[in-house]
mmCIF file with all atom_site columns, C-alpha atoms in Angstrom:
data_model
loop_
_atom_site.group_PDB
_atom_site.id
_atom_site.type_symbol
_atom_site.label_atom_id
_atom_site.label_alt_id
_atom_site.label_comp_id
_atom_site.label_asym_id
_atom_site.label_entity_id
_atom_site.label_seq_id
_atom_site.pdbx_PDB_ins_code
_atom_site.Cartn_x
_atom_site.Cartn_y
_atom_site.Cartn_z
_atom_site.occupancy
_atom_site.B_iso_or_equiv
_atom_site.pdbx_formal_charge
_atom_site.auth_seq_id
_atom_site.auth_comp_id
_atom_site.auth_asym_id
_atom_site.auth_atom_id
_atom_site.pdbx_PDB_model_num
ATOM 1   C CA . UNK A 1 1   ? 3.143   -14.603 -2.860  1.00 44.00 ? 1   UNK A CA 1
ATOM 2   C CA . UNK A 1 2   ? 4.706   -15.031 0.637   1.00 49.00 ? 2   UNK A CA 1
ATOM 3   C CA . UNK A 1 3   ? 3.830   -11.948 3.152   1.00 49.00 ? 3   UNK A CA 1
ATOM 4   C CA . UNK A 1 4   ? 7.100   -10.039 3.645   1.00 51.00 ? 4   UNK A CA 1
ATOM 5   C CA . UNK A 1 5   ? 9.435   -10.955 7.060   1.00 58.00 ? 5   UNK A CA 1
ATOM 6   C CA . UNK A 1 6   ? 8.546   -6.926  7.849   1.00 79.00 ? 6   UNK A CA 1
ATOM 7   C CA . UNK A 1 7   ? 5.108   -6.886  7.309   1.00 89.00 ? 7   UNK A CA 1
ATOM 8   C CA . UNK A 1 8   ? 3.049   -5.256  9.893   1.00 93.00 ? 8   UNK A CA 1
ATOM 9   C CA . UNK A 1 9   ? -0.640  -6.103  11.595  1.00 96.00 ? 9   UNK A CA 1
ATOM 10  C CA . UNK A 1 10  ? -2.478  -3.522  12.796  1.00 96.00 ? 10  UNK A CA 1
ATOM 11  C CA . UNK A 1 11  ? -5.454  -4.429  15.683  1.00 97.00 ? 11  UNK A CA 1
ATOM 12  C CA . UNK A 1 12  ? -7.815  -1.572  16.449  1.00 97.00 ? 12  UNK A CA 1
ATOM 13  C CA . UNK A 1 13  ? -10.225 -3.284  18.755  1.00 95.00 ? 13  UNK A CA 1
ATOM 14  C CA . UNK A 1 14  ? -11.831 -1.294  21.726  1.00 93.00 ? 14  UNK A CA 1
ATOM 15  C CA . UNK A 1 15  ? -11.437 -5.108  24.063  1.00 92.00 ? 15  UNK A CA 1
ATOM 16  C CA . UNK A 1 16  ? -8.666  -5.489  25.436  1.00 94.00 ? 16  UNK A CA 1
ATOM 17  C CA . UNK A 1 17  ? -8.928  -9.444  25.558  1.00 92.00 ? 17  UNK A CA 1
ATOM 18  C CA . UNK A 1 18  ? -9.357  -9.560  21.522  1.00 92.00 ? 18  UNK A CA 1
ATOM 19  C CA . UNK A 1 19  ? -6.145  -7.586  21.566  1.00 94.00 ? 19  UNK A CA 1
ATOM 20  C CA . UNK A 1 20  ? -4.255  -9.367  23.333  1.00 95.00 ? 20  UNK A CA 1
ATOM 21  C CA . UNK A 1 21  ? -5.709  -12.814 22.355  1.00 94.00 ? 21  UNK A CA 1
ATOM 22  C CA . UNK A 1 22  ? -5.557  -11.935 18.159  1.00 95.00 ? 22  UNK A CA 1
ATOM 23  C CA . UNK A 1 23  ? -1.231  -10.363 19.216  1.00 95.00 ? 23  UNK A CA 1
ATOM 24  C CA . UNK A 1 24  ? -0.890  -13.462 21.028  1.00 95.00 ? 24  UNK A CA 1
ATOM 25  C CA . UNK A 1 25  ? -2.224  -15.565 18.059  1.00 94.00 ? 25  UNK A CA 1
ATOM 26  C CA . UNK A 1 26  ? 0.173   -13.475 14.912  1.00 94.00 ? 26  UNK A CA 1
ATOM 27  C CA . UNK A 1 27  ? 3.435   -13.830 17.586  1.00 93.00 ? 27  UNK A CA 1
ATOM 28  C CA . UNK A 1 28  ? 2.183   -17.873 17.595  1.00 92.00 ? 28  UNK A CA 1
ATOM 29  C CA . UNK A 1 29  ? 3.083   -17.136 13.789  1.00 91.00 ? 29  UNK A CA 1
ATOM 30  C CA . UNK A 1 30  ? 5.657   -14.948 13.419  1.00 92.00 ? 30  UNK A CA 1
ATOM 31  C CA . UNK A 1 31  ? 3.519   -12.093 12.381  1.00 93.00 ? 31  UNK A CA 1
ATOM 32  C CA . UNK A 1 32  ? 4.559   -8.575  13.894  1.00 93.00 ? 32  UNK A CA 1
ATOM 33  C CA . UNK A 1 33  ? 1.361   -6.688  15.171  1.00 94.00 ? 33  UNK A CA 1
ATOM 34  C CA . UNK A 1 34  ? 0.757   -3.169  16.836  1.00 95.00 ? 34  UNK A CA 1
ATOM 35  C CA . UNK A 1 35  ? -3.076  -2.856  18.997  1.00 96.00 ? 35  UNK A CA 1
ATOM 36  C CA . UNK A 1 36  ? -4.597  -0.091  19.456  1.00 97.00 ? 36  UNK A CA 1
ATOM 37  C CA . UNK A 1 37  ? -7.787  0.383   21.310  1.00 96.00 ? 37  UNK A CA 1
ATOM 38  C CA . UNK A 1 38  ? -9.803  3.144   19.513  1.00 96.00 ? 38  UNK A CA 1
ATOM 39  C CA . UNK A 1 39  ? -10.158 4.519   15.677  1.00 95.00 ? 39  UNK A CA 1
ATOM 40  C CA . UNK A 1 40  ? -8.412  7.331   16.931  1.00 96.00 ? 40  UNK A CA 1
ATOM 41  C CA . UNK A 1 41  ? -5.559  6.020   18.883  1.00 95.00 ? 41  UNK A CA 1
ATOM 42  C CA . UNK A 1 42  ? -4.797  4.508   15.151  1.00 96.00 ? 42  UNK A CA 1
ATOM 43  C CA . UNK A 1 43  ? -5.564  7.449   13.348  1.00 94.00 ? 43  UNK A CA 1
ATOM 44  C CA . UNK A 1 44  ? -3.139  9.472   15.051  1.00 94.00 ? 44  UNK A CA 1
ATOM 45  C CA . UNK A 1 45  ? -0.531  6.776   15.099  1.00 93.00 ? 45  UNK A CA 1
ATOM 46  C CA . UNK A 1 46  ? -0.417  7.085   11.083  1.00 90.00 ? 46  UNK A CA 1
ATOM 47  C CA . UNK A 1 47  ? -0.491  10.261  11.177  1.00 88.00 ? 47  UNK A CA 1
ATOM 48  C CA . UNK A 1 48  ? 2.982   10.046  12.737  1.00 87.00 ? 48  UNK A CA 1
ATOM 49  C CA . UNK A 1 49  ? 4.072   7.740   11.054  1.00 77.00 ? 49  UNK A CA 1
ATOM 50  C CA . UNK A 1 50  ? 3.176   9.037   7.316   1.00 67.00 ? 50  UNK A CA 1
ATOM 51  C CA . UNK A 1 51  ? 6.125   9.183   5.912   1.00 53.00 ? 51  UNK A CA 1
ATOM 52  C CA . UNK A 1 52  ? 7.389   6.177   7.096   1.00 57.00 ? 52  UNK A CA 1
ATOM 53  C CA . UNK A 1 53  ? 4.497   3.345   5.525   1.00 66.00 ? 53  UNK A CA 1
ATOM 54  C CA . UNK A 1 54  ? 6.755   1.417   3.405   1.00 78.00 ? 54  UNK A CA 1
ATOM 55  C CA . UNK A 1 55  ? 6.511   -2.280  4.391   1.00 87.00 ? 55  UNK A CA 1
ATOM 56  C CA . UNK A 1 56  ? 3.426   -4.415  4.172   1.00 92.00 ? 56  UNK A CA 1
ATOM 57  C CA . UNK A 1 57  ? 0.775   -4.143  6.761   1.00 94.00 ? 57  UNK A CA 1
ATOM 58  C CA . UNK A 1 58  ? -3.042  -4.602  7.437   1.00 95.00 ? 58  UNK A CA 1
ATOM 59  C CA . UNK A 1 59  ? -5.541  -4.155  9.249   1.00 96.00 ? 59  UNK A CA 1
ATOM 60  C CA . UNK A 1 60  ? -7.750  -5.841  11.618  1.00 96.00 ? 60  UNK A CA 1
ATOM 61  C CA . UNK A 1 61  ? -10.188 -3.263  12.291  1.00 94.00 ? 61  UNK A CA 1
ATOM 62  C CA . UNK A 1 62  ? -13.133 -4.097  14.180  1.00 93.00 ? 62  UNK A CA 1
ATOM 63  C CA . UNK A 1 63  ? -17.015 -2.888  13.520  1.00 90.00 ? 63  UNK A CA 1
ATOM 64  C CA . UNK A 1 64  ? -18.344 -1.031  17.092  1.00 88.00 ? 64  UNK A CA 1
ATOM 65  C CA . UNK A 1 65  ? -16.440 1.403   19.140  1.00 91.00 ? 65  UNK A CA 1
ATOM 66  C CA . UNK A 1 66  ? -17.045 3.799   21.696  1.00 89.00 ? 66  UNK A CA 1
ATOM 67  C CA . UNK A 1 67  ? -16.656 7.315   19.588  1.00 89.00 ? 67  UNK A CA 1
ATOM 68  C CA . UNK A 1 68  ? -14.974 7.153   16.084  1.00 92.00 ? 68  UNK A CA 1
ATOM 69  C CA . UNK A 1 69  ? -16.210 3.416   14.517  1.00 91.00 ? 69  UNK A CA 1
ATOM 70  C CA . UNK A 1 70  ? -14.331 1.299   12.296  1.00 92.00 ? 70  UNK A CA 1
ATOM 71  C CA . UNK A 1 71  ? -16.129 1.381   9.669   1.00 91.00 ? 71  UNK A CA 1
ATOM 72  C CA . UNK A 1 72  ? -16.047 5.328   9.765   1.00 93.00 ? 72  UNK A CA 1
ATOM 73  C CA . UNK A 1 73  ? -12.153 5.199   10.316  1.00 95.00 ? 73  UNK A CA 1
ATOM 74  C CA . UNK A 1 74  ? -12.290 3.048   6.579   1.00 94.00 ? 74  UNK A CA 1
ATOM 75  C CA . UNK A 1 75  ? -14.011 5.605   5.084   1.00 92.00 ? 75  UNK A CA 1
ATOM 76  C CA . UNK A 1 76  ? -11.738 8.196   6.889   1.00 94.00 ? 76  UNK A CA 1
ATOM 77  C CA . UNK A 1 77  ? -8.679  6.160   5.266   1.00 93.00 ? 77  UNK A CA 1
ATOM 78  C CA . UNK A 1 78  ? -10.331 6.074   2.188   1.00 92.00 ? 78  UNK A CA 1
ATOM 79  C CA . UNK A 1 79  ? -10.621 9.593   2.041   1.00 91.00 ? 79  UNK A CA 1
ATOM 80  C CA . UNK A 1 80  ? -7.532  9.946   2.363   1.00 89.00 ? 80  UNK A CA 1
ATOM 81  C CA . UNK A 1 81  ? -5.730  7.688   0.377   1.00 87.00 ? 81  UNK A CA 1
ATOM 82  C CA . UNK A 1 82  ? -4.237  5.547   2.983   1.00 88.00 ? 82  UNK A CA 1
ATOM 83  C CA . UNK A 1 83  ? -5.545  2.362   2.234   1.00 88.00 ? 83  UNK A CA 1
ATOM 84  C CA . UNK A 1 84  ? -3.808  2.149   -1.175  1.00 84.00 ? 84  UNK A CA 1
ATOM 85  C CA . UNK A 1 85  ? -0.940  -0.497  0.854   1.00 89.00 ? 85  UNK A CA 1
ATOM 86  C CA . UNK A 1 86  ? -2.794  -1.470  3.415   1.00 94.00 ? 86  UNK A CA 1
ATOM 87  C CA . UNK A 1 87  ? -5.348  -4.397  3.565   1.00 96.00 ? 87  UNK A CA 1
ATOM 88  C CA . UNK A 1 88  ? -8.194  -3.897  5.993   1.00 96.00 ? 88  UNK A CA 1
ATOM 89  C CA . UNK A 1 89  ? -10.227 -7.056  7.403   1.00 95.00 ? 89  UNK A CA 1
ATOM 90  C CA . UNK A 1 90  ? -13.178 -6.082  9.777   1.00 92.00 ? 90  UNK A CA 1
ATOM 91  C CA . UNK A 1 91  ? -13.611 -7.840  12.881  1.00 89.00 ? 91  UNK A CA 1
ATOM 92  C CA . UNK A 1 92  ? -17.357 -8.495  13.773  1.00 86.00 ? 92  UNK A CA 1
ATOM 93  C CA . UNK A 1 93  ? -20.409 -9.845  15.822  1.00 79.00 ? 93  UNK A CA 1
ATOM 94  C CA . UNK A 1 94  ? -22.911 -12.195 13.931  1.00 71.00 ? 94  UNK A CA 1
ATOM 95  C CA . UNK A 1 95  ? -25.442 -8.570  14.512  1.00 67.00 ? 95  UNK A CA 1
ATOM 96  C CA . UNK A 1 96  ? -22.835 -6.093  12.148  1.00 74.00 ? 96  UNK A CA 1
ATOM 97  C CA . UNK A 1 97  ? -21.901 -8.758  9.207   1.00 74.00 ? 97  UNK A CA 1
ATOM 98  C CA . UNK A 1 98  ? -23.927 -7.461  6.797   1.00 78.00 ? 98  UNK A CA 1
ATOM 99  C CA . UNK A 1 99  ? -22.883 -3.941  7.577   1.00 77.00 ? 99  UNK A CA 1
ATOM 100 C CA . UNK A 1 100 ? -18.989 -5.633  7.177   1.00 74.00 ? 100 UNK A CA 1
ATOM 101 C CA . UNK A 1 101 ? -20.211 -7.424  3.276   1.00 79.00 ? 101 UNK A CA 1
ATOM 102 C CA . UNK A 1 102 ? -21.473 -3.716  2.652   1.00 80.00 ? 102 UNK A CA 1
ATOM 103 C CA . UNK A 1 103 ? -17.689 -2.437  3.856   1.00 81.00 ? 103 UNK A CA 1
ATOM 104 C CA . UNK A 1 104 ? -16.427 -5.449  1.557   1.00 79.00 ? 104 UNK A CA 1
ATOM 105 C CA . UNK A 1 105 ? -17.912 -3.834  -1.428  1.00 79.00 ? 105 UNK A CA 1
ATOM 106 C CA . UNK A 1 106 ? -16.444 -0.637  -0.628  1.00 82.00 ? 106 UNK A CA 1
ATOM 107 C CA . UNK A 1 107 ? -12.822 -1.647  -0.892  1.00 86.00 ? 107 UNK A CA 1
ATOM 108 C CA . UNK A 1 108 ? -12.185 -4.187  2.201   1.00 89.00 ? 108 UNK A CA 1
ATOM 109 C CA . UNK A 1 109 ? -10.502 -6.991  2.142   1.00 93.00 ? 109 UNK A CA 1
ATOM 110 C CA . UNK A 1 110 ? -13.011 -9.704  4.135   1.00 91.00 ? 110 UNK A CA 1
ATOM 111 C CA . UNK A 1 111 ? -14.455 -9.613  7.707   1.00 87.00 ? 111 UNK A CA 1
ATOM 112 C CA . UNK A 1 112 ? -13.878 -11.659 10.261  1.00 87.00 ? 112 UNK A CA 1
ATOM 113 C CA . UNK A 1 113 ? -17.001 -12.222 12.450  1.00 85.00 ? 113 UNK A CA 1
ATOM 114 C CA . UNK A 1 114 ? -16.285 -13.246 15.740  1.00 81.00 ? 114 UNK A CA 1
ATOM 115 C CA . UNK A 1 115 ? -16.645 -15.463 17.313  1.00 82.00 ? 115 UNK A CA 1
ATOM 116 C CA . UNK A 1 116 ? -13.344 -16.253 14.303  1.00 83.00 ? 116 UNK A CA 1
ATOM 117 C CA . UNK A 1 117 ? -11.074 -19.504 13.185  1.00 86.00 ? 117 UNK A CA 1
ATOM 118 C CA . UNK A 1 118 ? -7.974  -19.213 13.628  1.00 89.00 ? 118 UNK A CA 1
ATOM 119 C CA . UNK A 1 119 ? -6.125  -21.019 11.411  1.00 90.00 ? 119 UNK A CA 1
ATOM 120 C CA . UNK A 1 120 ? -9.019  -18.954 9.023   1.00 91.00 ? 120 UNK A CA 1
ATOM 121 C CA . UNK A 1 121 ? -8.106  -15.506 9.583   1.00 93.00 ? 121 UNK A CA 1
ATOM 122 C CA . UNK A 1 122 ? -4.515  -16.124 9.978   1.00 94.00 ? 122 UNK A CA 1
ATOM 123 C CA . UNK A 1 123 ? -4.761  -17.448 5.947   1.00 93.00 ? 123 UNK A CA 1
ATOM 124 C CA . UNK A 1 124 ? -6.477  -14.808 5.664   1.00 94.00 ? 124 UNK A CA 1
ATOM 125 C CA . UNK A 1 125 ? -3.915  -12.013 6.795   1.00 95.00 ? 125 UNK A CA 1
ATOM 126 C CA . UNK A 1 126 ? -1.889  -13.594 5.523   1.00 94.00 ? 126 UNK A CA 1
ATOM 127 C CA . UNK A 1 127 ? -3.235  -12.843 1.985   1.00 95.00 ? 127 UNK A CA 1
ATOM 128 C CA . UNK A 1 128 ? -3.669  -9.596  2.606   1.00 95.00 ? 128 UNK A CA 1
ATOM 129 C CA . UNK A 1 129 ? -0.120  -9.029  3.619   1.00 95.00 ? 129 UNK A CA 1
ATOM 130 C CA . UNK A 1 130 ? 0.768   -10.877 0.472   1.00 94.00 ? 130 UNK A CA 1
ATOM 131 C CA . UNK A 1 131 ? -1.593  -7.699  -0.814  1.00 94.00 ? 131 UNK A CA 1
ATOM 132 C CA . UNK A 1 132 ? -0.281  -5.413  0.689   1.00 94.00 ? 132 UNK A CA 1
ATOM 133 C CA . UNK A 1 133 ? 2.935   -6.331  -1.002  1.00 92.00 ? 133 UNK A CA 1
ATOM 134 C CA . UNK A 1 134 ? 2.094   -6.440  -4.094  1.00 91.00 ? 134 UNK A CA 1
ATOM 135 C CA . UNK A 1 135 ? 0.075   -2.984  -4.242  1.00 89.00 ? 135 UNK A CA 1
ATOM 136 C CA . UNK A 1 136 ? 3.075   -1.411  -2.571  1.00 89.00 ? 136 UNK A CA 1
ATOM 137 C CA . UNK A 1 137 ? 5.621   -2.704  -4.946  1.00 89.00 ? 137 UNK A CA 1
ATOM 138 C CA . UNK A 1 138 ? 3.111   -1.447  -8.621  1.00 87.00 ? 138 UNK A CA 1
ATOM 139 C CA . UNK A 1 139 ? 2.973   2.204   -6.332  1.00 87.00 ? 139 UNK A CA 1
ATOM 140 C CA . UNK A 1 140 ? 6.704   2.141   -6.368  1.00 87.00 ? 140 UNK A CA 1
ATOM 141 C CA . UNK A 1 141 ? 6.427   1.241   -10.419 1.00 88.00 ? 141 UNK A CA 1
ATOM 142 C CA . UNK A 1 142 ? 4.198   3.653   -10.655 1.00 88.00 ? 142 UNK A CA 1
ATOM 143 C CA . UNK A 1 143 ? 6.205   6.189   -8.627  1.00 88.00 ? 143 UNK A CA 1
ATOM 144 C CA . UNK A 1 144 ? 9.585   5.017   -11.074 1.00 91.00 ? 144 UNK A CA 1
ATOM 145 C CA . UNK A 1 145 ? 8.026   5.404   -14.074 1.00 92.00 ? 145 UNK A CA 1
ATOM 146 C CA . UNK A 1 146 ? 6.696   8.928   -12.494 1.00 92.00 ? 146 UNK A CA 1
ATOM 147 C CA . UNK A 1 147 ? 10.311  10.107  -11.999 1.00 93.00 ? 147 UNK A CA 1
ATOM 148 C CA . UNK A 1 148 ? 11.574  9.367   -15.529 1.00 94.00 ? 148 UNK A CA 1
ATOM 149 C CA . UNK A 1 149 ? 9.397   10.636  -18.155 1.00 94.00 ? 149 UNK A CA 1
ATOM 150 C CA . UNK A 1 150 ? 9.301   14.027  -15.176 1.00 94.00 ? 150 UNK A CA 1
ATOM 151 C CA . UNK A 1 151 ? 13.542  13.807  -16.872 1.00 95.00 ? 151 UNK A CA 1
ATOM 152 C CA . UNK A 1 152 ? 12.469  14.211  -20.492 1.00 95.00 ? 152 UNK A CA 1
ATOM 153 C CA . UNK A 1 153 ? 11.778  17.537  -21.994 1.00 94.00 ? 153 UNK A CA 1
ATOM 154 C CA . UNK A 1 154 ? 9.263   18.478  -23.933 1.00 95.00 ? 154 UNK A CA 1
ATOM 155 C CA . UNK A 1 155 ? 10.594  17.540  -27.642 1.00 95.00 ? 155 UNK A CA 1
ATOM 156 C CA . UNK A 1 156 ? 11.760  14.199  -25.257 1.00 95.00 ? 156 UNK A CA 1
ATOM 157 C CA . UNK A 1 157 ? 7.731   13.894  -24.803 1.00 95.00 ? 157 UNK A CA 1
ATOM 158 C CA . UNK A 1 158 ? 6.718   14.873  -28.529 1.00 95.00 ? 158 UNK A CA 1
ATOM 159 C CA . UNK A 1 159 ? 8.508   12.325  -29.726 1.00 96.00 ? 159 UNK A CA 1
ATOM 160 C CA . UNK A 1 160 ? 7.415   9.417   -27.471 1.00 96.00 ? 160 UNK A CA 1
ATOM 161 C CA . UNK A 1 161 ? 3.995   10.925  -27.734 1.00 94.00 ? 161 UNK A CA 1
ATOM 162 C CA . UNK A 1 162 ? 4.707   9.236   -31.746 1.00 95.00 ? 162 UNK A CA 1
ATOM 163 C CA . UNK A 1 163 ? 7.152   6.746   -30.770 1.00 95.00 ? 163 UNK A CA 1
ATOM 164 C CA . UNK A 1 164 ? 4.709   4.729   -28.959 1.00 93.00 ? 164 UNK A CA 1
ATOM 165 C CA . UNK A 1 165 ? 1.753   5.243   -31.550 1.00 93.00 ? 165 UNK A CA 1
ATOM 166 C CA . UNK A 1 166 ? 4.256   3.666   -33.799 1.00 92.00 ? 166 UNK A CA 1
ATOM 167 C CA . UNK A 1 167 ? 5.462   6.422   -36.389 1.00 94.00 ? 167 UNK A CA 1
ATOM 168 C CA . UNK A 1 168 ? 8.031   6.329   -38.407 1.00 94.00 ? 168 UNK A CA 1
ATOM 169 C CA . UNK A 1 169 ? 10.712  8.242   -38.315 1.00 95.00 ? 169 UNK A CA 1
ATOM 170 C CA . UNK A 1 170 ? 10.439  10.208  -41.168 1.00 95.00 ? 170 UNK A CA 1
ATOM 171 C CA . UNK A 1 171 ? 6.565   10.799  -40.264 1.00 96.00 ? 171 UNK A CA 1
ATOM 172 C CA . UNK A 1 172 ? 7.821   12.220  -37.151 1.00 95.00 ? 172 UNK A CA 1
ATOM 173 C CA . UNK A 1 173 ? 10.003  14.479  -38.094 1.00 95.00 ? 173 UNK A CA 1
ATOM 174 C CA . UNK A 1 174 ? 7.394   16.688  -40.310 1.00 95.00 ? 174 UNK A CA 1
ATOM 175 C CA . UNK A 1 175 ? 5.465   15.958  -38.378 1.00 95.00 ? 175 UNK A CA 1
ATOM 176 C CA . UNK A 1 176 ? 7.936   17.865  -35.373 1.00 94.00 ? 176 UNK A CA 1
ATOM 177 C CA . UNK A 1 177 ? 9.309   20.152  -38.517 1.00 95.00 ? 177 UNK A CA 1
ATOM 178 C CA . UNK A 1 178 ? 12.955  18.874  -37.700 1.00 95.00 ? 178 UNK A CA 1
ATOM 179 C CA . UNK A 1 179 ? 15.258  16.103  -39.581 1.00 95.00 ? 179 UNK A CA 1
ATOM 180 C CA . UNK A 1 180 ? 15.208  12.781  -39.417 1.00 94.00 ? 180 UNK A CA 1
ATOM 181 C CA . UNK A 1 181 ? 18.436  12.625  -37.445 1.00 95.00 ? 181 UNK A CA 1
ATOM 182 C CA . UNK A 1 182 ? 17.811  14.466  -34.065 1.00 96.00 ? 182 UNK A CA 1
ATOM 183 C CA . UNK A 1 183 ? 14.593  12.443  -33.679 1.00 95.00 ? 183 UNK A CA 1
ATOM 184 C CA . UNK A 1 184 ? 17.274  9.498   -33.869 1.00 95.00 ? 184 UNK A CA 1
ATOM 185 C CA . UNK A 1 185 ? 19.594  11.407  -31.402 1.00 96.00 ? 185 UNK A CA 1
ATOM 186 C CA . UNK A 1 186 ? 15.776  12.184  -28.751 1.00 96.00 ? 186 UNK A CA 1
ATOM 187 C CA . UNK A 1 187 ? 14.509  9.061   -29.653 1.00 95.00 ? 187 UNK A CA 1
ATOM 188 C CA . UNK A 1 188 ? 17.754  6.794   -28.056 1.00 96.00 ? 188 UNK A CA 1
ATOM 189 C CA . UNK A 1 189 ? 17.180  9.517   -25.725 1.00 95.00 ? 189 UNK A CA 1
ATOM 190 C CA . UNK A 1 190 ? 13.931  9.160   -24.260 1.00 95.00 ? 190 UNK A CA 1
ATOM 191 C CA . UNK A 1 191 ? 14.731  5.035   -24.493 1.00 96.00 ? 191 UNK A CA 1
ATOM 192 C CA . UNK A 1 192 ? 17.557  5.464   -22.542 1.00 94.00 ? 192 UNK A CA 1
ATOM 193 C CA . UNK A 1 193 ? 15.788  8.174   -19.918 1.00 95.00 ? 193 UNK A CA 1
ATOM 194 C CA . UNK A 1 194 ? 12.818  5.261   -19.909 1.00 94.00 ? 194 UNK A CA 1
ATOM 195 C CA . UNK A 1 195 ? 14.589  2.366   -19.379 1.00 93.00 ? 195 UNK A CA 1
ATOM 196 C CA . UNK A 1 196 ? 14.370  0.403   -22.913 1.00 93.00 ? 196 UNK A CA 1
ATOM 197 C CA . UNK A 1 197 ? 15.511  -0.801  -25.892 1.00 93.00 ? 197 UNK A CA 1
ATOM 198 C CA . UNK A 1 198 ? 12.384  -0.947  -28.145 1.00 92.00 ? 198 UNK A CA 1
ATOM 199 C CA . UNK A 1 199 ? 8.985   0.867   -28.758 1.00 92.00 ? 199 UNK A CA 1
ATOM 200 C CA . UNK A 1 200 ? 7.286   -1.813  -28.142 1.00 92.00 ? 200 UNK A CA 1
ATOM 201 C CA . UNK A 1 201 ? 8.982   -1.860  -24.036 1.00 92.00 ? 201 UNK A CA 1
ATOM 202 C CA . UNK A 1 202 ? 8.082   1.575   -24.008 1.00 93.00 ? 202 UNK A CA 1
ATOM 203 C CA . UNK A 1 203 ? 4.959   0.896   -24.908 1.00 91.00 ? 203 UNK A CA 1
ATOM 204 C CA . UNK A 1 204 ? 5.004   -2.062  -22.445 1.00 90.00 ? 204 UNK A CA 1
ATOM 205 C CA . UNK A 1 205 ? 5.906   0.496   -19.711 1.00 90.00 ? 205 UNK A CA 1
ATOM 206 C CA . UNK A 1 206 ? 3.407   3.254   -20.161 1.00 90.00 ? 206 UNK A CA 1
ATOM 207 C CA . UNK A 1 207 ? 0.660   0.798   -20.115 1.00 84.00 ? 207 UNK A CA 1
ATOM 208 C CA . UNK A 1 208 ? 1.662   -0.690  -16.538 1.00 73.00 ? 208 UNK A CA 1
ATOM 209 C CA . UNK A 1 209 ? 1.187   3.106   -15.041 1.00 64.00 ? 209 UNK A CA 1
ATOM 210 C CA . UNK A 1 210 ? -1.839  3.378   -16.271 1.00 62.00 ? 210 UNK A CA 1
#
């Protein structure tokens, strides 16, 4: 999967030279970027755009910075749930490699040791943006599924549960103390609201939302 054309790479590094070099590299590969001199500045931006973060993005994050470190920012973003659609690639010096490896085990996408290979870094950035697009698509699908489920009446949810369990209409009618015809009506409405055509399709849809 190729990164979307509207993807953004965020650069957070206190070294102006590194920020400029990375921005130039990304421009040369037609990858839009935004650079920040501190973890605090990036976090402030993220908070101000909280309702606008719907496009693929990734974060290039320096491990060592004054005040809030890259690792501290990573932990903050993870705790807030802000990394669901934003893979993190740590930029690290040799001494920080063990810390970067540990962060990968905690959910970071990867780390790149300075001085880094431009081609290798861009390859990983493109992979991170593709992963972001995949995660965001999953989130959208999950949210859409939840919206459909909320639109069901209580009785329709009761019928849905039993349809997914594979129960025939007659048994559902007996369990809910309603007529078979009423079950058929509810079943049809469930299929319509959930936008499926069969019980198998309904079960598969619910499985993807887990």
